[in-house]
Amino acid sequence: YSEDLSLFAFLLSYISTFAIFLFPIKTETMIAIQFLSFVSLMQLFDYIFWTNTGLSKTNYYTTKMAMIVNHLQPIILVLLIYNYKQYVHKNTLLLVSAYAIFATLYSYAAWRKITYTIEKYKDKGLYWEWNYLKGSTIMYTLFTITLLVAIYENFESLLKYVLLVLFIITLLVAMY
């Protein structure tokens, strides 16, 4: 967890994405790459937080933007699926609808409360304040279930299992 690691992860993601787009790829791969690129924006935000650790305006406004980008992830995945496949399975649609309503309410309340992103503990990562507010357990349970169901229902290739495993590993690392 550091400035250098955050920048490296962000750049690696975007350079890899660009390189992959130079070759013909399948629809599901296109969806996955674009989604993972969106998710990796969080690494760019982390880099900004690491380089603006004080109580600056940059940190304050970036914290609010990062929360919105973080909360949009399940919605972006479903929109990408629909954009490329022209359908979304029923359970995914119901879950993302419920998630969108709850995430809007949670984000509105959080917007007014969150201030800065700071280092959690020495060398232990950043403290994303929006993850620890009232209602966060419901919010992030719905976030997780929505992503898992969207992947499981709407991907048909081996990529489905790769994404599920990747998401679960990422979740476990984030909880650490």
PDB file of C-alpha atoms in Angstrom:
ATOM      1  CA  TYR A   1       0.000   0.000   0.000  1.00  0.00           C
ATOM      2  CA  SER A   2       1.882   3.030  -1.252  1.00  0.00           C
ATOM      3  CA  GLU A   3       1.983   5.901  -3.709  1.00  0.00           C
ATOM      4  CA  ASP A   4       4.249   3.947  -6.058  1.00  0.00           C
ATOM      5  CA  LEU A   5       2.180   0.771  -5.912  1.00  0.00           C
ATOM      6  CA  SER A   6      -1.055   2.662  -6.603  1.00  0.00           C
ATOM      7  CA  LEU A   7       0.435   4.437  -9.612  1.00  0.00           C
ATOM      8  CA  PHE A   8       1.980   1.204 -10.908  1.00  0.00           C
ATOM      9  CA  ALA A   9      -1.332  -0.683 -10.624  1.00  0.00           C
ATOM     10  CA  PHE A  10      -3.239   2.111 -12.375  1.00  0.00           C
ATOM     11  CA  LEU A  11      -0.736   2.441 -15.233  1.00  0.00           C
ATOM     12  CA  LEU A  12      -0.419  -1.321 -15.653  1.00  0.00           C
ATOM     13  CA  SER A  13      -4.178  -1.607 -15.973  1.00  0.00           C
ATOM     14  CA  TYR A  14      -4.503   1.130 -18.568  1.00  0.00           C
ATOM     15  CA  ILE A  15      -1.457   0.128 -20.614  1.00  0.00           C
ATOM     16  CA  SER A  16      -2.689  -3.488 -20.616  1.00  0.00           C
ATOM     17  CA  THR A  17      -6.152  -2.367 -21.667  1.00  0.00           C
ATOM     18  CA  PHE A  18      -4.761  -0.320 -24.523  1.00  0.00           C
ATOM     19  CA  ALA A  19      -2.539  -3.190 -25.674  1.00  0.00           C
ATOM     20  CA  ILE A  20      -5.398  -5.697 -25.586  1.00  0.00           C
ATOM     21  CA  PHE A  21      -7.629  -3.413 -27.668  1.00  0.00           C
ATOM     22  CA  LEU A  22      -5.059  -3.566 -30.479  1.00  0.00           C
ATOM     23  CA  PHE A  23      -6.173  -7.138 -31.147  1.00  0.00           C
ATOM     24  CA  PRO A  24      -9.570  -8.630 -31.991  1.00  0.00           C
ATOM     25  CA  ILE A  25     -11.290  -9.704 -28.783  1.00  0.00           C
ATOM     26  CA  LYS A  26     -14.565 -11.356 -27.869  1.00  0.00           C
ATOM     27  CA  THR A  27     -17.530  -9.414 -26.517  1.00  0.00           C
ATOM     28  CA  GLU A  28     -17.255 -10.754 -22.977  1.00  0.00           C
ATOM     29  CA  THR A  29     -13.553  -9.933 -22.874  1.00  0.00           C
ATOM     30  CA  MET A  30     -14.340  -6.394 -24.049  1.00  0.00           C
ATOM     31  CA  ILE A  31     -16.892  -5.996 -21.237  1.00  0.00           C
ATOM     32  CA  ALA A  32     -14.492  -7.368 -18.627  1.00  0.00           C
ATOM     33  CA  ILE A  33     -11.581  -5.188 -19.736  1.00  0.00           C
ATOM     34  CA  GLN A  34     -13.642  -2.016 -19.782  1.00  0.00           C
ATOM     35  CA  PHE A  35     -15.129  -2.825 -16.386  1.00  0.00           C
ATOM     36  CA  LEU A  36     -11.755  -3.612 -14.821  1.00  0.00           C
ATOM     37  CA  SER A  37     -10.388  -0.374 -16.287  1.00  0.00           C
ATOM     38  CA  PHE A  38     -13.202   1.525 -14.598  1.00  0.00           C
ATOM     39  CA  VAL A  39     -12.505  -0.252 -11.311  1.00  0.00           C
ATOM     40  CA  SER A  40      -8.793   0.543 -11.583  1.00  0.00           C
ATOM     41  CA  LEU A  41      -9.639   4.255 -11.447  1.00  0.00           C
ATOM     42  CA  MET A  42      -9.654   3.628  -7.706  1.00  0.00           C
ATOM     43  CA  GLN A  43      -5.878   3.121  -7.968  1.00  0.00           C
ATOM     44  CA  LEU A  44      -5.566   6.578  -9.515  1.00  0.00           C
ATOM     45  CA  PHE A  45      -7.593   8.010  -6.643  1.00  0.00           C
ATOM     46  CA  ASP A  46      -5.354   6.165  -4.174  1.00  0.00           C
ATOM     47  CA  TYR A  47      -2.309   7.680  -5.855  1.00  0.00           C
ATOM     48  CA  ILE A  48      -3.855  11.143  -5.441  1.00  0.00           C
ATOM     49  CA  PHE A  49      -4.583  10.395  -1.776  1.00  0.00           C
ATOM     50  CA  TRP A  50      -1.025   9.174  -1.162  1.00  0.00           C
ATOM     51  CA  THR A  51       0.382  12.348  -2.731  1.00  0.00           C
ATOM     52  CA  ASN A  52      -2.092  14.627  -0.908  1.00  0.00           C
ATOM     53  CA  THR A  53      -2.110  13.155   2.580  1.00  0.00           C
ATOM     54  CA  GLY A  54      -2.903  16.382   4.360  1.00  0.00           C
ATOM     55  CA  LEU A  55      -6.272  18.005   4.778  1.00  0.00           C
ATOM     56  CA  SER A  56      -6.160  19.697   1.377  1.00  0.00           C
ATOM     57  CA  LYS A  57      -8.927  20.688  -1.019  1.00  0.00           C
ATOM     58  CA  THR A  58      -7.563  18.142  -3.494  1.00  0.00           C
ATOM     59  CA  ASN A  59      -7.949  15.340  -0.949  1.00  0.00           C
ATOM     60  CA  TYR A  60     -11.408  16.574   0.099  1.00  0.00           C
ATOM     61  CA  TYR A  61     -12.900  16.708  -3.406  1.00  0.00           C
ATOM     62  CA  THR A  62     -11.094  13.603  -4.628  1.00  0.00           C
ATOM     63  CA  THR A  63     -12.533  11.683  -1.662  1.00  0.00           C
ATOM     64  CA  LYS A  64     -16.037  12.579  -2.799  1.00  0.00           C
ATOM     65  CA  MET A  65     -15.324  11.700  -6.444  1.00  0.00           C
ATOM     66  CA  ALA A  66     -13.721   8.388  -5.435  1.00  0.00           C
ATOM     67  CA  MET A  67     -16.801   7.444  -3.425  1.00  0.00           C
ATOM     68  CA  ILE A  68     -19.043   8.045  -6.446  1.00  0.00           C
ATOM     69  CA  VAL A  69     -16.780   6.054  -8.789  1.00  0.00           C
ATOM     70  CA  ASN A  70     -16.617   3.249  -6.226  1.00  0.00           C
ATOM     71  CA  HIS A  71     -20.397   3.133  -5.862  1.00  0.00           C
ATOM     72  CA  LEU A  72     -20.968   3.186  -9.634  1.00  0.00           C
ATOM     73  CA  GLN A  73     -19.065  -0.055 -10.220  1.00  0.00           C
ATOM     74  CA  PRO A  74     -22.028  -2.498 -10.233  1.00  0.00           C
ATOM     75  CA  ILE A  75     -24.076  -0.108 -12.376  1.00  0.00           C
ATOM     76  CA  ILE A  76     -21.230   0.342 -14.878  1.00  0.00           C
ATOM     77  CA  LEU A  77     -20.811  -3.434 -15.197  1.00  0.00           C
ATOM     78  CA  VAL A  78     -24.518  -3.923 -15.952  1.00  0.00           C
ATOM     79  CA  LEU A  79     -24.528  -1.027 -18.440  1.00  0.00           C
ATOM     80  CA  LEU A  80     -21.531  -2.525 -20.241  1.00  0.00           C
ATOM     81  CA  ILE A  81     -23.217  -5.929 -20.397  1.00  0.00           C
ATOM     82  CA  TYR A  82     -26.357  -4.373 -21.820  1.00  0.00           C
ATOM     83  CA  ASN A  83     -24.425  -2.181 -24.251  1.00  0.00           C
ATOM     84  CA  TYR A  84     -22.508  -5.103 -25.766  1.00  0.00           C
ATOM     85  CA  LYS A  85     -24.976  -7.975 -25.395  1.00  0.00           C
ATOM     86  CA  GLN A  86     -28.257  -6.067 -25.727  1.00  0.00           C
ATOM     87  CA  TYR A  87     -29.721  -7.902 -22.733  1.00  0.00           C
ATOM     88  CA  VAL A  88     -29.301  -8.325 -19.001  1.00  0.00           C
ATOM     89  CA  HIS A  89     -30.724 -11.290 -17.105  1.00  0.00           C
ATOM     90  CA  LYS A  90     -33.727 -10.691 -14.858  1.00  0.00           C
ATOM     91  CA  ASN A  91     -32.080 -11.245 -11.455  1.00  0.00           C
ATOM     92  CA  THR A  92     -29.255  -8.900 -12.426  1.00  0.00           C
ATOM     93  CA  LEU A  93     -31.734  -6.229 -13.464  1.00  0.00           C
ATOM     94  CA  LEU A  94     -33.698  -6.534 -10.216  1.00  0.00           C
ATOM     95  CA  LEU A  95     -30.552  -6.440  -8.084  1.00  0.00           C
ATOM     96  CA  VAL A  96     -28.953  -3.515  -9.887  1.00  0.00           C
ATOM     97  CA  SER A  97     -32.225  -1.584  -9.602  1.00  0.00           C
ATOM     98  CA  ALA A  98     -32.388  -2.175  -5.847  1.00  0.00           C
ATOM     99  CA  TYR A  99     -28.678  -1.399  -5.566  1.00  0.00           C
ATOM    100  CA  ALA A 100     -29.038   1.848  -7.534  1.00  0.00           C
ATOM    101  CA  ILE A 101     -31.790   3.075  -5.213  1.00  0.00           C
ATOM    102  CA  PHE A 102     -29.920   2.156  -2.038  1.00  0.00           C
ATOM    103  CA  ALA A 103     -26.564   3.408  -3.372  1.00  0.00           C
ATOM    104  CA  THR A 104     -28.112   6.762  -4.297  1.00  0.00           C
ATOM    105  CA  LEU A 105     -29.526   7.217  -0.804  1.00  0.00           C
ATOM    106  CA  TYR A 106     -26.339   5.997   0.879  1.00  0.00           C
ATOM    107  CA  SER A 107     -24.114   8.153  -1.344  1.00  0.00           C
ATOM    108  CA  TYR A 108     -26.236  11.234  -0.717  1.00  0.00           C
ATOM    109  CA  ALA A 109     -25.944  10.773   3.047  1.00  0.00           C
ATOM    110  CA  ALA A 110     -22.240   9.922   2.800  1.00  0.00           C
ATOM    111  CA  TRP A 111     -21.502  12.933   0.584  1.00  0.00           C
ATOM    112  CA  ARG A 112     -22.521  15.210   3.425  1.00  0.00           C
ATOM    113  CA  LYS A 113     -20.458  13.336   6.043  1.00  0.00           C
ATOM    114  CA  ILE A 114     -17.195  12.294   4.425  1.00  0.00           C
ATOM    115  CA  THR A 115     -14.243  14.640   4.509  1.00  0.00           C
ATOM    116  CA  TYR A 116     -10.757  13.314   3.747  1.00  0.00           C
ATOM    117  CA  THR A 117      -9.044  10.054   2.887  1.00  0.00           C
ATOM    118  CA  ILE A 118      -6.145   9.445   5.236  1.00  0.00           C
ATOM    119  CA  GLU A 119      -3.657   6.675   5.935  1.00  0.00           C
ATOM    120  CA  LYS A 120      -5.367   4.023   8.069  1.00  0.00           C
ATOM    121  CA  TYR A 121      -2.307   2.927   9.998  1.00  0.00           C
ATOM    122  CA  LYS A 122       1.367   3.206   9.149  1.00  0.00           C
ATOM    123  CA  ASP A 123       1.895   1.094   5.999  1.00  0.00           C
ATOM    124  CA  LYS A 124      -1.598  -0.440   6.258  1.00  0.00           C
ATOM    125  CA  GLY A 125      -3.422   1.370   3.471  1.00  0.00           C
ATOM    126  CA  LEU A 126      -5.900   4.187   3.250  1.00  0.00           C
ATOM    127  CA  TYR A 127      -9.022   4.827   5.290  1.00  0.00           C
ATOM    128  CA  TRP A 128     -11.949   5.271   2.897  1.00  0.00           C
ATOM    129  CA  GLU A 129     -14.380   6.972   5.261  1.00  0.00           C
ATOM    130  CA  TRP A 130     -17.425   6.188   3.100  1.00  0.00           C
ATOM    131  CA  ASN A 131     -16.996   2.460   3.780  1.00  0.00           C
ATOM    132  CA  TYR A 132     -17.698   2.854   7.494  1.00  0.00           C
ATOM    133  CA  LEU A 133     -20.849   4.937   7.759  1.00  0.00           C
ATOM    134  CA  LYS A 134     -24.263   3.895   9.031  1.00  0.00           C
ATOM    135  CA  GLY A 135     -25.788   1.482   6.514  1.00  0.00           C
ATOM    136  CA  SER A 136     -22.421   0.409   5.085  1.00  0.00           C
ATOM    137  CA  THR A 137     -23.002  -3.283   5.809  1.00  0.00           C
ATOM    138  CA  ILE A 138     -26.193  -3.281   3.739  1.00  0.00           C
ATOM    139  CA  MET A 139     -24.604  -1.095   1.059  1.00  0.00           C
ATOM    140  CA  TYR A 140     -21.550  -3.253   0.478  1.00  0.00           C
ATOM    141  CA  THR A 141     -23.399  -6.540   0.840  1.00  0.00           C
ATOM    142  CA  LEU A 142     -25.754  -5.382  -1.922  1.00  0.00           C
ATOM    143  CA  PHE A 143     -22.742  -4.082  -3.894  1.00  0.00           C
ATOM    144  CA  THR A 144     -21.039  -7.486  -3.661  1.00  0.00           C
ATOM    145  CA  ILE A 145     -24.120  -9.573  -4.430  1.00  0.00           C
ATOM    146  CA  THR A 146     -25.005  -7.370  -7.403  1.00  0.00           C
ATOM    147  CA  LEU A 147     -21.537  -7.755  -8.918  1.00  0.00           C
ATOM    148  CA  LEU A 148     -21.398 -11.506  -8.293  1.00  0.00           C
ATOM    149  CA  VAL A 149     -24.856 -12.134  -9.787  1.00  0.00           C
ATOM    150  CA  ALA A 150     -24.166  -9.852 -12.767  1.00  0.00           C
ATOM    151  CA  ILE A 151     -20.994 -11.781 -13.542  1.00  0.00           C
ATOM    152  CA  TYR A 152     -22.514 -15.212 -12.924  1.00  0.00           C
ATOM    153  CA  GLU A 153     -25.715 -14.627 -14.910  1.00  0.00           C
ATOM    154  CA  ASN A 154     -24.378 -12.649 -17.843  1.00  0.00           C
ATOM    155  CA  PHE A 155     -21.021 -14.195 -18.704  1.00  0.00           C
ATOM    156  CA  GLU A 156     -21.010 -17.567 -20.432  1.00  0.00           C
ATOM    157  CA  SER A 157     -17.364 -18.364 -21.031  1.00  0.00           C
ATOM    158  CA  LEU A 158     -14.543 -19.407 -18.734  1.00  0.00           C
ATOM    159  CA  LEU A 159     -14.118 -15.683 -18.135  1.00  0.00           C
ATOM    160  CA  LYS A 160     -17.122 -15.891 -15.796  1.00  0.00           C
ATOM    161  CA  TYR A 161     -15.139 -18.016 -13.352  1.00  0.00           C
ATOM    162  CA  VAL A 162     -11.966 -15.967 -13.752  1.00  0.00           C
ATOM    163  CA  LEU A 163     -13.903 -12.790 -12.887  1.00  0.00           C
ATOM    164  CA  LEU A 164     -15.673 -14.422  -9.949  1.00  0.00           C
ATOM    165  CA  VAL A 165     -12.383 -15.661  -8.481  1.00  0.00           C
ATOM    166  CA  LEU A 166     -10.699 -12.305  -9.149  1.00  0.00           C
ATOM    167  CA  PHE A 167     -13.537 -10.431  -7.462  1.00  0.00           C
ATOM    168  CA  ILE A 168     -13.534 -12.726  -4.411  1.00  0.00           C
ATOM    169  CA  ILE A 169      -9.738 -12.452  -4.030  1.00  0.00           C
ATOM    170  CA  THR A 170      -9.937  -8.667  -4.374  1.00  0.00           C
ATOM    171  CA  LEU A 171     -12.691  -8.552  -1.774  1.00  0.00           C
ATOM    172  CA  LEU A 172     -10.660 -10.629   0.672  1.00  0.00           C
ATOM    173  CA  VAL A 173      -7.551  -8.475   0.163  1.00  0.00           C
ATOM    174  CA  ALA A 174      -9.616  -5.305   0.662  1.00  0.00           C
ATOM    175  CA  MET A 175     -11.040  -6.687   3.910  1.00  0.00           C
ATOM    176  CA  TYR A 176      -7.530  -7.359   5.182  1.00  0.00           C
TER     177      TYR A 176
END
